[in-house]
Short mmCIF file of C-alpha atoms in Angstrom, two decimals:
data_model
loop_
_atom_site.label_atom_id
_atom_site.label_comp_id
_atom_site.label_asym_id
_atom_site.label_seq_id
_atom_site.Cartn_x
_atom_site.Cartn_y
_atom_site.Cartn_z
CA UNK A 1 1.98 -4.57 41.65
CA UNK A 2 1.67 -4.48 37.62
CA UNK A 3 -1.70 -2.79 36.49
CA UNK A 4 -3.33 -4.70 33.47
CA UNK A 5 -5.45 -3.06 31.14
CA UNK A 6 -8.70 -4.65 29.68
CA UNK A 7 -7.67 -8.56 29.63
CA UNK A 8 -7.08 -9.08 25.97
CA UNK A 9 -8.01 -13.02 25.27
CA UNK A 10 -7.56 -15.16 22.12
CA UNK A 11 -10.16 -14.25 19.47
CA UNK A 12 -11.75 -17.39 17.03
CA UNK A 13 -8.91 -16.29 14.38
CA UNK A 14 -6.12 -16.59 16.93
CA UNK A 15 -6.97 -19.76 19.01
CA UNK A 16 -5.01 -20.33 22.19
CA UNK A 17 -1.03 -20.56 21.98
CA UNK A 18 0.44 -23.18 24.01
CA UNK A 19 3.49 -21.78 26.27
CA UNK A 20 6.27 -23.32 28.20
CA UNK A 21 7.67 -20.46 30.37
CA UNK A 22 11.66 -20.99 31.86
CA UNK A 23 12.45 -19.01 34.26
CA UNK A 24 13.96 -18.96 37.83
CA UNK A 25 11.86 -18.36 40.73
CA UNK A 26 11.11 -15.11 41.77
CA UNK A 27 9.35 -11.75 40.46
CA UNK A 28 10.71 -12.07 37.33
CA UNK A 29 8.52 -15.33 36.44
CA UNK A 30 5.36 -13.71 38.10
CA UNK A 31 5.69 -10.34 36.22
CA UNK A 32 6.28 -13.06 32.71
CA UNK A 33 3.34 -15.53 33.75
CA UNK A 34 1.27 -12.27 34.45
CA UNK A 35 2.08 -11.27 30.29
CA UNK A 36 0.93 -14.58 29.11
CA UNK A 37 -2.08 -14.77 31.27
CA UNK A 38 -2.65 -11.18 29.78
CA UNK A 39 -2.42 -12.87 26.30
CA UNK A 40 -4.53 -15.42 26.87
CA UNK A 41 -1.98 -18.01 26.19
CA UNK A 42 -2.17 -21.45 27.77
CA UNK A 43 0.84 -21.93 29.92
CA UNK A 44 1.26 -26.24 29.41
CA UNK A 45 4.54 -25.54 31.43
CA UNK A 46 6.38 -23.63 34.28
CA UNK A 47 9.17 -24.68 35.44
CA UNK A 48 12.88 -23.50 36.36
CA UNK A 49 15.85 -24.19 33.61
CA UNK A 50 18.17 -25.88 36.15
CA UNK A 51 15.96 -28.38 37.33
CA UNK A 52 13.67 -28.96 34.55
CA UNK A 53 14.24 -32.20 32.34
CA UNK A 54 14.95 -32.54 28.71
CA UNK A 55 12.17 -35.11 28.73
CA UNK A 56 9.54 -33.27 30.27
CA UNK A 57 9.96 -30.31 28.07
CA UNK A 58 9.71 -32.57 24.89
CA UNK A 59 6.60 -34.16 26.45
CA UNK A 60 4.82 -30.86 26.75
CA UNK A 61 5.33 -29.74 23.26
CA UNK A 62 4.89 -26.69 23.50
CA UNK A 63 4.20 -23.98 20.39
CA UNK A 64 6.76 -21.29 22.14
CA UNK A 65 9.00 -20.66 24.62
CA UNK A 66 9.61 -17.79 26.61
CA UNK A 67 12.62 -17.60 28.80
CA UNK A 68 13.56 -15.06 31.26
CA UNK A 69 17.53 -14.71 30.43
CA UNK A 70 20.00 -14.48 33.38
CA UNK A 71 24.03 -15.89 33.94
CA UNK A 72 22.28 -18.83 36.13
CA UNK A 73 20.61 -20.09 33.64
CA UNK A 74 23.56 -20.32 30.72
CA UNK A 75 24.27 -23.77 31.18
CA UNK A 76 21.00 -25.17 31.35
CA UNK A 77 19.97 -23.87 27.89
CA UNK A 78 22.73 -25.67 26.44
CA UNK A 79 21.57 -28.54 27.71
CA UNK A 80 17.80 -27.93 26.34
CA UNK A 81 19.00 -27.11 23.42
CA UNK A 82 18.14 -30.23 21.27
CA UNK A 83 14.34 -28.80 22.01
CA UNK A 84 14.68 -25.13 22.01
CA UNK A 85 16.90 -25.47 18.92
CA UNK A 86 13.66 -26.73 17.10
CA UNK A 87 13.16 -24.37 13.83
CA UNK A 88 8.87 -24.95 14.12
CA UNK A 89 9.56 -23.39 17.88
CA UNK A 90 8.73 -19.56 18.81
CA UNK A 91 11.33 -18.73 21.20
CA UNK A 92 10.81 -15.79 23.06
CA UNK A 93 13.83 -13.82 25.68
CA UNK A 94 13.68 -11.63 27.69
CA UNK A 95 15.95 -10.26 30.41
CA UNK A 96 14.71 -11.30 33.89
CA UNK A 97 16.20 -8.08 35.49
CA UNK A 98 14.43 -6.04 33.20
CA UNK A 99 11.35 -8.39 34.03
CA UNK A 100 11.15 -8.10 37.44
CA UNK A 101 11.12 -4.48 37.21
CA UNK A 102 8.81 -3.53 34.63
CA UNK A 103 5.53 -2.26 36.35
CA UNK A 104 2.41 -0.12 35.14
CA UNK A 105 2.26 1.62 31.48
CA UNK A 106 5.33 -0.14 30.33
CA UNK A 107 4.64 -4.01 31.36
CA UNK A 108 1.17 -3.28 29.70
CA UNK A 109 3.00 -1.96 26.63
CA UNK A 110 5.39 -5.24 26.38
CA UNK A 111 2.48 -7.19 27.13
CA UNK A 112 0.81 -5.85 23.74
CA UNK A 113 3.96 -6.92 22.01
CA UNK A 114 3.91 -10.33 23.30
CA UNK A 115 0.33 -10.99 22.16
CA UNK A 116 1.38 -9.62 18.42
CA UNK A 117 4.02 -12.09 18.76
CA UNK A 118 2.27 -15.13 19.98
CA UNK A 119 -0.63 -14.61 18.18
CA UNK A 120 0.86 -13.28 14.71
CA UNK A 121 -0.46 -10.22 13.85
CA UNK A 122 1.11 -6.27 13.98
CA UNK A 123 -1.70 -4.78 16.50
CA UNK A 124 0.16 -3.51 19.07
CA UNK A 125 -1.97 -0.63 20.13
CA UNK A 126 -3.83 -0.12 23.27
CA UNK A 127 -7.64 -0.63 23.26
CA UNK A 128 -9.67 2.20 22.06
CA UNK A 129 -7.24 3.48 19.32
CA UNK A 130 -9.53 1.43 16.52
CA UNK A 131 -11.29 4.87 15.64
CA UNK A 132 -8.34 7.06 15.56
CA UNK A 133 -6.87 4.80 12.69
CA UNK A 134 -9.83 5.08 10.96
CA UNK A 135 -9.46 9.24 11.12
CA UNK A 136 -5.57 8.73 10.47
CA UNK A 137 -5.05 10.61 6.79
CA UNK A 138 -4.32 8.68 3.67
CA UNK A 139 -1.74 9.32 1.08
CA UNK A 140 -3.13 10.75 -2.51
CA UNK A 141 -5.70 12.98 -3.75
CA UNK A 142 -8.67 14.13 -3.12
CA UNK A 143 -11.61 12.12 -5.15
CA UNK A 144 -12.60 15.22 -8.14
CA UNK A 145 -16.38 15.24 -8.96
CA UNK A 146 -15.55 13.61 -12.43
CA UNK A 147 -14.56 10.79 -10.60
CA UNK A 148 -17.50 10.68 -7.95
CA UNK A 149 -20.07 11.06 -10.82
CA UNK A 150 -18.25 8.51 -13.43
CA UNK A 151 -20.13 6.23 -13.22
CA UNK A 152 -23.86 8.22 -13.04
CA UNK A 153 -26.08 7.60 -15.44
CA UNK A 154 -26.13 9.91 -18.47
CA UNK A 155 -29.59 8.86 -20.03
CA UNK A 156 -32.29 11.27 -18.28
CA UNK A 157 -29.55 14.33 -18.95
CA UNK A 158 -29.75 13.65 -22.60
CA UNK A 159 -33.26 13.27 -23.03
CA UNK A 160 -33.65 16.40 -21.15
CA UNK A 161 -31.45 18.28 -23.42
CA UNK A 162 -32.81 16.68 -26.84
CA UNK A 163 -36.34 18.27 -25.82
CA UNK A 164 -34.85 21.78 -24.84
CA UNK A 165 -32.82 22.37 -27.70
CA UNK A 166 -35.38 23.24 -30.15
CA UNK A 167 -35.81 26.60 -27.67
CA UNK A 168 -31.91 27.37 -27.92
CA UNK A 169 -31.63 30.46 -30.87
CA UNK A 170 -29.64 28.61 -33.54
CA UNK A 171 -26.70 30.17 -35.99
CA UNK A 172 -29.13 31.29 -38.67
CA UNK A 173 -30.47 34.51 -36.74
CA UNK A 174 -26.78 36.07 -36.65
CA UNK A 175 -25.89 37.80 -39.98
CA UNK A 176 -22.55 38.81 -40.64
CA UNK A 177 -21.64 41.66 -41.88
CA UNK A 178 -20.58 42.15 -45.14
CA UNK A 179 -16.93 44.16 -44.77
CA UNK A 180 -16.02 41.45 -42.78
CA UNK A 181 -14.07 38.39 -44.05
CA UNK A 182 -13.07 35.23 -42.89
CA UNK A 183 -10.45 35.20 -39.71
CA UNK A 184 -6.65 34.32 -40.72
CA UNK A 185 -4.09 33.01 -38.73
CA UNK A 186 -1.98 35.58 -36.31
CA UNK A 187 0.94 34.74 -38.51
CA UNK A 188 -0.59 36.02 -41.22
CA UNK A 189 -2.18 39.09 -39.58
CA UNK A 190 1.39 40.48 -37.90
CA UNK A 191 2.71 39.72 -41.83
CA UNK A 192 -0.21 42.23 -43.14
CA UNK A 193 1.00 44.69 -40.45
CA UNK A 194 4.88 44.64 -41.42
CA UNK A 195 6.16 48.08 -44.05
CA UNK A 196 6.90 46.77 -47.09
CA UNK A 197 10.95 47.29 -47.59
CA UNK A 198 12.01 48.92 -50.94
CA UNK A 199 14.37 47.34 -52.81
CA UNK A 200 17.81 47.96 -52.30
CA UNK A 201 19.83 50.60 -55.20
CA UNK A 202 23.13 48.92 -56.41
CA UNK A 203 25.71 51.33 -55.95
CA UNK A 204 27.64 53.16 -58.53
CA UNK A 205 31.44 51.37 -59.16
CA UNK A 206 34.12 53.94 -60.03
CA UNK A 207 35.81 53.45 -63.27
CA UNK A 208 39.18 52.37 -62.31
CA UNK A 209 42.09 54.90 -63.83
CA UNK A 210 44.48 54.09 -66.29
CA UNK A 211 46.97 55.45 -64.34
CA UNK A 212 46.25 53.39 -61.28
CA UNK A 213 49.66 52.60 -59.51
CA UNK A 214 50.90 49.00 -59.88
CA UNK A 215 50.24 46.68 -56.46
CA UNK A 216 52.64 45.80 -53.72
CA UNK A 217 55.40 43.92 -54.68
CA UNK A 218 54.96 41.66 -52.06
CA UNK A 219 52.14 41.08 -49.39
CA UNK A 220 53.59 40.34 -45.65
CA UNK A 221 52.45 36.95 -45.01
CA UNK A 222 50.67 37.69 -41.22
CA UNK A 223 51.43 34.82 -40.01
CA UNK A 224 55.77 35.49 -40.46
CA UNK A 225 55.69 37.18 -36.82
CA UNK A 226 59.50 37.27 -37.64
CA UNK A 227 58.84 40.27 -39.10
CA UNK A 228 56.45 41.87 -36.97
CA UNK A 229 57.76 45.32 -35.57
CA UNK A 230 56.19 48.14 -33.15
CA UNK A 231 58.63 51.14 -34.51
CA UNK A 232 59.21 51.33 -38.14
CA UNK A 233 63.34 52.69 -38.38
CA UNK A 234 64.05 54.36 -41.80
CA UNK A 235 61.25 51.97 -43.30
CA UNK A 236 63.37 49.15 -42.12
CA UNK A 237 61.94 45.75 -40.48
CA UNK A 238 64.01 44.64 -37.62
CA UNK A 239 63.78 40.83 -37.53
CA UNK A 240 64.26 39.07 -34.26
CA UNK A 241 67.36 36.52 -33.37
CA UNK A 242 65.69 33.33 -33.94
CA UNK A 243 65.26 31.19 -31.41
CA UNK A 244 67.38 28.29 -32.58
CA UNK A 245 70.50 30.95 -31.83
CA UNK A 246 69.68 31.97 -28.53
CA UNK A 247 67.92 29.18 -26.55
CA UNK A 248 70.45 26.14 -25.49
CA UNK A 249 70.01 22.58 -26.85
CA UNK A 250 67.83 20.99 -24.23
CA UNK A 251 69.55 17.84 -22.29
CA UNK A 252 69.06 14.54 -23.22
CA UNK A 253 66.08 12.79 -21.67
CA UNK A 254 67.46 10.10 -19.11
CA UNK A 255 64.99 7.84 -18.50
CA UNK A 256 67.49 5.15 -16.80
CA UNK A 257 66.61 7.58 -13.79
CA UNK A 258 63.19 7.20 -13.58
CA UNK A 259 61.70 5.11 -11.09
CA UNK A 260 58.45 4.27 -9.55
CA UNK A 261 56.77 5.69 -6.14
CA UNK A 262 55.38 2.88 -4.07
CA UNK A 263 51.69 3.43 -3.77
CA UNK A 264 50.04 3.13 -0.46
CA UNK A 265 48.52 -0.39 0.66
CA UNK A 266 44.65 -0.71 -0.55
CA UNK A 267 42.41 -1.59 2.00
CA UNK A 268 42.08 -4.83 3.58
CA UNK A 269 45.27 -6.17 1.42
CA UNK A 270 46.75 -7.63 4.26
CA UNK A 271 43.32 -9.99 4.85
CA UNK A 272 41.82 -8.34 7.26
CA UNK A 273 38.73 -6.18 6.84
CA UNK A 274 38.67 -2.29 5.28
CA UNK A 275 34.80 -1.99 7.22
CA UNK A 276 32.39 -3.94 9.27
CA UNK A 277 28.34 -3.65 10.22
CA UNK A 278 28.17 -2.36 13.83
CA UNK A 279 25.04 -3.71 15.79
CA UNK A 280 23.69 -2.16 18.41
CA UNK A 281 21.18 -3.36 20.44
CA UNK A 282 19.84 -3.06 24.14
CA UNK A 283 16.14 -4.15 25.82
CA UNK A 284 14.77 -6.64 24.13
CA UNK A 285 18.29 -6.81 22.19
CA UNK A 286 18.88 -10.55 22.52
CA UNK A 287 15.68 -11.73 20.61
CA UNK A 288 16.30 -9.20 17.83
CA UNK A 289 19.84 -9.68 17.37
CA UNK A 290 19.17 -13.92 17.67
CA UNK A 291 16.86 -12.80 14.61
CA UNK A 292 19.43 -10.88 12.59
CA UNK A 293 22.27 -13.21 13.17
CA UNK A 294 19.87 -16.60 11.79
CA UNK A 295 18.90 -14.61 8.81
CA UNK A 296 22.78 -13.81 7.84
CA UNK A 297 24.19 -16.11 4.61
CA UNK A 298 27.32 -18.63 5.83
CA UNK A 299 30.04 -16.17 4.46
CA UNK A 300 30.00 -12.37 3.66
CA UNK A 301 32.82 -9.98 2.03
CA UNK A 302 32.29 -7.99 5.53
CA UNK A 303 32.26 -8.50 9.81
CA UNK A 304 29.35 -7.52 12.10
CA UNK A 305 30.18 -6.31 15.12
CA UNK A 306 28.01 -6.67 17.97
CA UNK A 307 27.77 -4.18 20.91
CA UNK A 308 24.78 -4.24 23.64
CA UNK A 309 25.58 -3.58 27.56
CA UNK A 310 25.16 -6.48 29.89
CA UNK A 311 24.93 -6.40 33.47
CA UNK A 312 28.02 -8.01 34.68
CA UNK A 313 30.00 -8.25 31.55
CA UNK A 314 29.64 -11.51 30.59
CA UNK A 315 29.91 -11.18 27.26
CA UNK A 316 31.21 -14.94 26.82
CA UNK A 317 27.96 -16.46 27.65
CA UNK A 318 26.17 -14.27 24.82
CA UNK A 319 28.37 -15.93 22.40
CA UNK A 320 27.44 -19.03 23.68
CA UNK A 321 23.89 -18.30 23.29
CA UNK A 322 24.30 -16.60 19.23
CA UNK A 323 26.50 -18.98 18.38
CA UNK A 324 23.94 -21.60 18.63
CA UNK A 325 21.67 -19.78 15.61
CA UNK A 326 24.29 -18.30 13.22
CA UNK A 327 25.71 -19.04 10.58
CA UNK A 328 28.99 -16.54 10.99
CA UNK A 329 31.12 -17.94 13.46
CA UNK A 330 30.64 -16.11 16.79
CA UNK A 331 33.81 -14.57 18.34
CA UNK A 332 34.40 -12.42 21.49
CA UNK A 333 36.68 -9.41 20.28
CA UNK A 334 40.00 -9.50 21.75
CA UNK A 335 42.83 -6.63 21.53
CA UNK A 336 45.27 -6.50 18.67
CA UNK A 337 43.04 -8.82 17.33
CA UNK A 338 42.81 -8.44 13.66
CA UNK A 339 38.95 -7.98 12.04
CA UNK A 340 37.99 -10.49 9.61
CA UNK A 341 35.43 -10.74 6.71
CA UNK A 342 32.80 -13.83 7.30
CA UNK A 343 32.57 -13.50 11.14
CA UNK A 344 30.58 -12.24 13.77
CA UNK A 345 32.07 -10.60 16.74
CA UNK A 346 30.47 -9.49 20.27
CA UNK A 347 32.19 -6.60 21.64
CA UNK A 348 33.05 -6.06 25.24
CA UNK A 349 33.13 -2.46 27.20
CA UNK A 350 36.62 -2.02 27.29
CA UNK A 351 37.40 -2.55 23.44
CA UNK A 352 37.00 -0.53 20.41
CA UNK A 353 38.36 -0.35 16.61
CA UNK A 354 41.14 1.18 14.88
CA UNK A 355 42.06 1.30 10.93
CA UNK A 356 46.09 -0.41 10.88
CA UNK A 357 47.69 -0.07 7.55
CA UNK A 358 44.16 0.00 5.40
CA UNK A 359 42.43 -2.50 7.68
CA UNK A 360 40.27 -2.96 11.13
CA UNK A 361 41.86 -4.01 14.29
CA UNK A 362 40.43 -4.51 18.25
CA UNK A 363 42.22 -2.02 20.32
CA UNK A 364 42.00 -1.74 24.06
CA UNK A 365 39.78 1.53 25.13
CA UNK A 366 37.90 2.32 28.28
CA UNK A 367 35.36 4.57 26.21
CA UNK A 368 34.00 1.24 23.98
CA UNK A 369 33.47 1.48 21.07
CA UNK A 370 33.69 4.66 18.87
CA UNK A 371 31.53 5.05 16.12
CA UNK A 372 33.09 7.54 14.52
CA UNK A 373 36.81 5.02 13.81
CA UNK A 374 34.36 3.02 11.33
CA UNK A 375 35.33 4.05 7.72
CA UNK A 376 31.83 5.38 6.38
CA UNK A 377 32.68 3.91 2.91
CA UNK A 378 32.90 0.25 3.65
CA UNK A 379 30.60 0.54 6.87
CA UNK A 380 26.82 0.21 8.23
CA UNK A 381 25.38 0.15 11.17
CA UNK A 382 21.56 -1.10 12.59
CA UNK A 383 20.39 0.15 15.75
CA UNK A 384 18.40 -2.56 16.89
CA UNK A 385 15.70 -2.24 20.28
CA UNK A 386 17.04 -0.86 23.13
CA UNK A 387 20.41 1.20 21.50
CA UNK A 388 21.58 3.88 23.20
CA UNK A 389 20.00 7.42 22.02
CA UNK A 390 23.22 8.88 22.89
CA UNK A 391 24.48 7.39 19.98
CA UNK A 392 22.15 8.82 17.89
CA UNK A 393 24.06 11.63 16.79
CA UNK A 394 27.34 9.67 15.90
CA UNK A 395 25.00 7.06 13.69
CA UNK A 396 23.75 9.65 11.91
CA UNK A 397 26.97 11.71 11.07
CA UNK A 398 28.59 8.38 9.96
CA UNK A 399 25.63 8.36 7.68
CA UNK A 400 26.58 11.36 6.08
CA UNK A 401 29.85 11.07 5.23
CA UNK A 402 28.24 7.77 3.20
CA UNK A 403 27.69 4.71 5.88
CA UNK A 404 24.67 2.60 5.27
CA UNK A 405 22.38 3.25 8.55
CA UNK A 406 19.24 1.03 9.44
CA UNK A 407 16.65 1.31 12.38
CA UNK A 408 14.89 -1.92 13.63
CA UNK A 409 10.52 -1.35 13.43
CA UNK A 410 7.95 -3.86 14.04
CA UNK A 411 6.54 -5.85 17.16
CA UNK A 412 9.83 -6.95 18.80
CA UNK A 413 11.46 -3.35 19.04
CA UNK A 414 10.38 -2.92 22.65
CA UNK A 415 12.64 0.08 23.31
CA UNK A 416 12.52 2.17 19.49
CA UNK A 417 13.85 5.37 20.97
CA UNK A 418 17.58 4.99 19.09
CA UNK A 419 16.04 2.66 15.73
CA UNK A 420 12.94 5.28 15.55
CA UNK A 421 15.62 8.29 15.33
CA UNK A 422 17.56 7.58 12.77
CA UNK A 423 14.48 6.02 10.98
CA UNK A 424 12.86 9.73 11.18
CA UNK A 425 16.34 11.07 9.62
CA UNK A 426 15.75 9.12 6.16
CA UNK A 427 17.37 5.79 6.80
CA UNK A 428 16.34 2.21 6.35
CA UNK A 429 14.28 0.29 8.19
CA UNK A 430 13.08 -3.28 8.66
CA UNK A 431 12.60 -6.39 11.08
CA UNK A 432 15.71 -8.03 11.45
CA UNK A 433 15.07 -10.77 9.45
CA UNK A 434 15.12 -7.75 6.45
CA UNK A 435 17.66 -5.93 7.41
CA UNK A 436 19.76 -9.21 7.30
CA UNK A 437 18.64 -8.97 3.51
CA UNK A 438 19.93 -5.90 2.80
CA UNK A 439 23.20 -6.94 4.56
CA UNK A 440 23.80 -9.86 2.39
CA UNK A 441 22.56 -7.63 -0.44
CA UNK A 442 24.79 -4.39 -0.12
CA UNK A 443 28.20 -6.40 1.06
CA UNK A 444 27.74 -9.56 -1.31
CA UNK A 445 28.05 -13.37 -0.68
CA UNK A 446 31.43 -15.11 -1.59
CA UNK A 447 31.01 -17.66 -3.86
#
């Protein structure tokens, strides 16, 4: 049985939300109906997917949806799509398994997060925390005295010190006495300290003698080192053989020869892709990446690849389902299947990545994907609620060798373990409506 808190109701600023709930009989809907009656949102409609008609849904008009997500229910949300598809309606998932299941502390902590969500604002704190925030410390410095008094009045001060200053002993009482002079500079003090220097005598020049033998004949120029010698022989100067006699006429230059190395293939010549955005996502992963993949522009100069685990494997139906809200086409990765700029791709367990002549490629590998194949230089990748913290470790070593690394924050991360890590390591964060920015931002829109 799921333990509730103090009941947290709609407040005058955030009047009651109406809420259609979809979902399948069973605990799943009671643990969700539960939430919203936590929320105090008005429930206008509960019904199951498979049954319920377009009509009656568009009747109820409801202000958001939330839909418990399970394989039974695929089909029927493509046929309720002309209302869910609505852009002025909240659409809320959430994975019925994990619904049915969630009990105690954490149903009371998603139930917090739906209420920020329905009702629009970022408290997602249990009750009684309002005075720890207060005590929380605050950036900056301390307020200085000149700042607390700035704007005290001066007047009474003043006043004060006008009528006391005729008892203050005054400059005339002081005489100086009369050796002393007025102060100089300390330039001018260390120059009255230096020895005066006598002048310098001019030394004596010897008469030169008549007799004085005539100069050299001829000076050695220094710079002949042809006639440079170690051992004088009989006052002789043994001149090296010059180099034109010994060393052989070089060979002509053949430059018909000559011919160019082919350079290695640059990356992503052949069309494909040199990196890609990894996504990985987990709880609450199907609202948050629906949110990224709505914000991304039409066409980028990169791919996002999508991982996040799904009971059963059936990864086609969640391209059905983020197909419907992005812009990228949606593709389900395939081996030997080339990785293209402008598209989205979900990945399944059993395939991974590999770089083929400069480019990305699907390959076929029990172990999933493999963070460490992405090329850091071209590559990013946003751990989104619910990623595995296992990964942790992997994201953040691909960050160092120059990867762009992000970490989902705000109301809808349900599960921050992984985002919150790699947030705490320096990284990005954001919502993923702004981490969709920075996408489109860092990788460029083609024109």
């Amino acid at each position: 049985m799921t333990c509730w808190g103090s009941p947290v109701h709609a407040s005058d600023a955030h009047p009651l939300l109406t809420v259609a709930l979809l979902a399948r009989s069973g605990p799943a809907r009671d643990r969700l109906r539960e939430a919203l009656d936590h929320a105090g949102a008005r429930v206008v409609l509960e019904d199951d997917p498979n049954t319920l008609d377009l009509q009656v849904l568009r009747d109820a008009d409801p202000g958001a949806v939330l839909i418990a997500l399970e394989p039974a229910i695929e089909d029927a949300l493509e046929r309720l799509d002309p209302v869910l598809g609505s852009p002025s309606l909240t659409l809320i998932f959430d994975e019925a398994e994990l619904a049915a299941r969630r009990d105690g502390w954490e149903a009371q902590r998603w139930a917090r997060h739906l209420v920020a969500k329905l009702h629009g604002h970022q408290d997602v704190l249990p009750p009684g925390s309002e005075q720890d925030q207060q005590l929380q410390p605050e950036p900056g410095l301390p307020v200085t005295p000149a700042q607390l008094h700035a704007d005290a009045p001066l007047a009474f001060h003043l006043r004060e010190a006008e009528d006391a200053a005729a008892e203050v002993p005054a400059d005339g009482l002081y005489q100086a006495p009369a050796e002393l002079h007025e102060p100089v500079s300390l330039e001018e003090a260390l120059a009255a300290l230096q020895p005066v220097a006598p002048e310098p005598i001019a030394p004596a020049i010897p008469p030169i003698p008549a007799s004085a033998p005539p100069a050299a004949a001829a000076a050695v120029s220094i710079g002949d080192h042809r006639r440079w010698s170690l051992v004088d022989d009989d006052g002789a100067v043994a001149a090296p053989p010059s180099i034109s006699d010994t060393a052989p006429a070089p060979e002509r230059f053949d430059i018909e020869r000559l011919s160019l190395v082919e350079l290695e293939p640059e990356a992503g010549s052949a069309g494909g892709c040199a990196g890609a955005v990894l996504v990985l996502a987990g709880i609450g992963g199907p609202d948050a990446l629906r949110r990224l993949l709505a914000a991304l522009p039409e066409s980028l100069n990169t791919a996002v690849l999508v991982h996040m685990r799904l009971d059963g494997g059936r990864y086609g139906n969640l391209v059905k389902q983020m197909a419907r809200v992005s812009a990228l086409p949606v593709l389900l990765a395939e081996d030997a299947q080339p990785v293209e700029a402008g598209q989205a791709y979900i990945l399944p367990d059993d395939i991974g990545i590999a770089v083929r002549q400069g480019s990305l490629q699907f390959i076929a590998d029990t172990a999933g994907i493999q963070i460490e194949a992405l090329p850091a230089a071209h590559s990013g990748v946003v751990l989104l609620s619910g990623a595995d913290a296992a990964q942790v470790d992997a994201v953040l070593a691909l960050a160092a060798a120059g990867a762009w690394v992000a970490g989902q924050i705000g109301e809808g991360c349900y599960d921050p373990t992984a985002a919150s890590a790699v947030v705490a390591a320096g990284q990005d964060a954001g919502e993923p409506p702004q981490l969709a920015a920075t996408i489109a931002a860092r990788w460029g829109v083609d024109a």
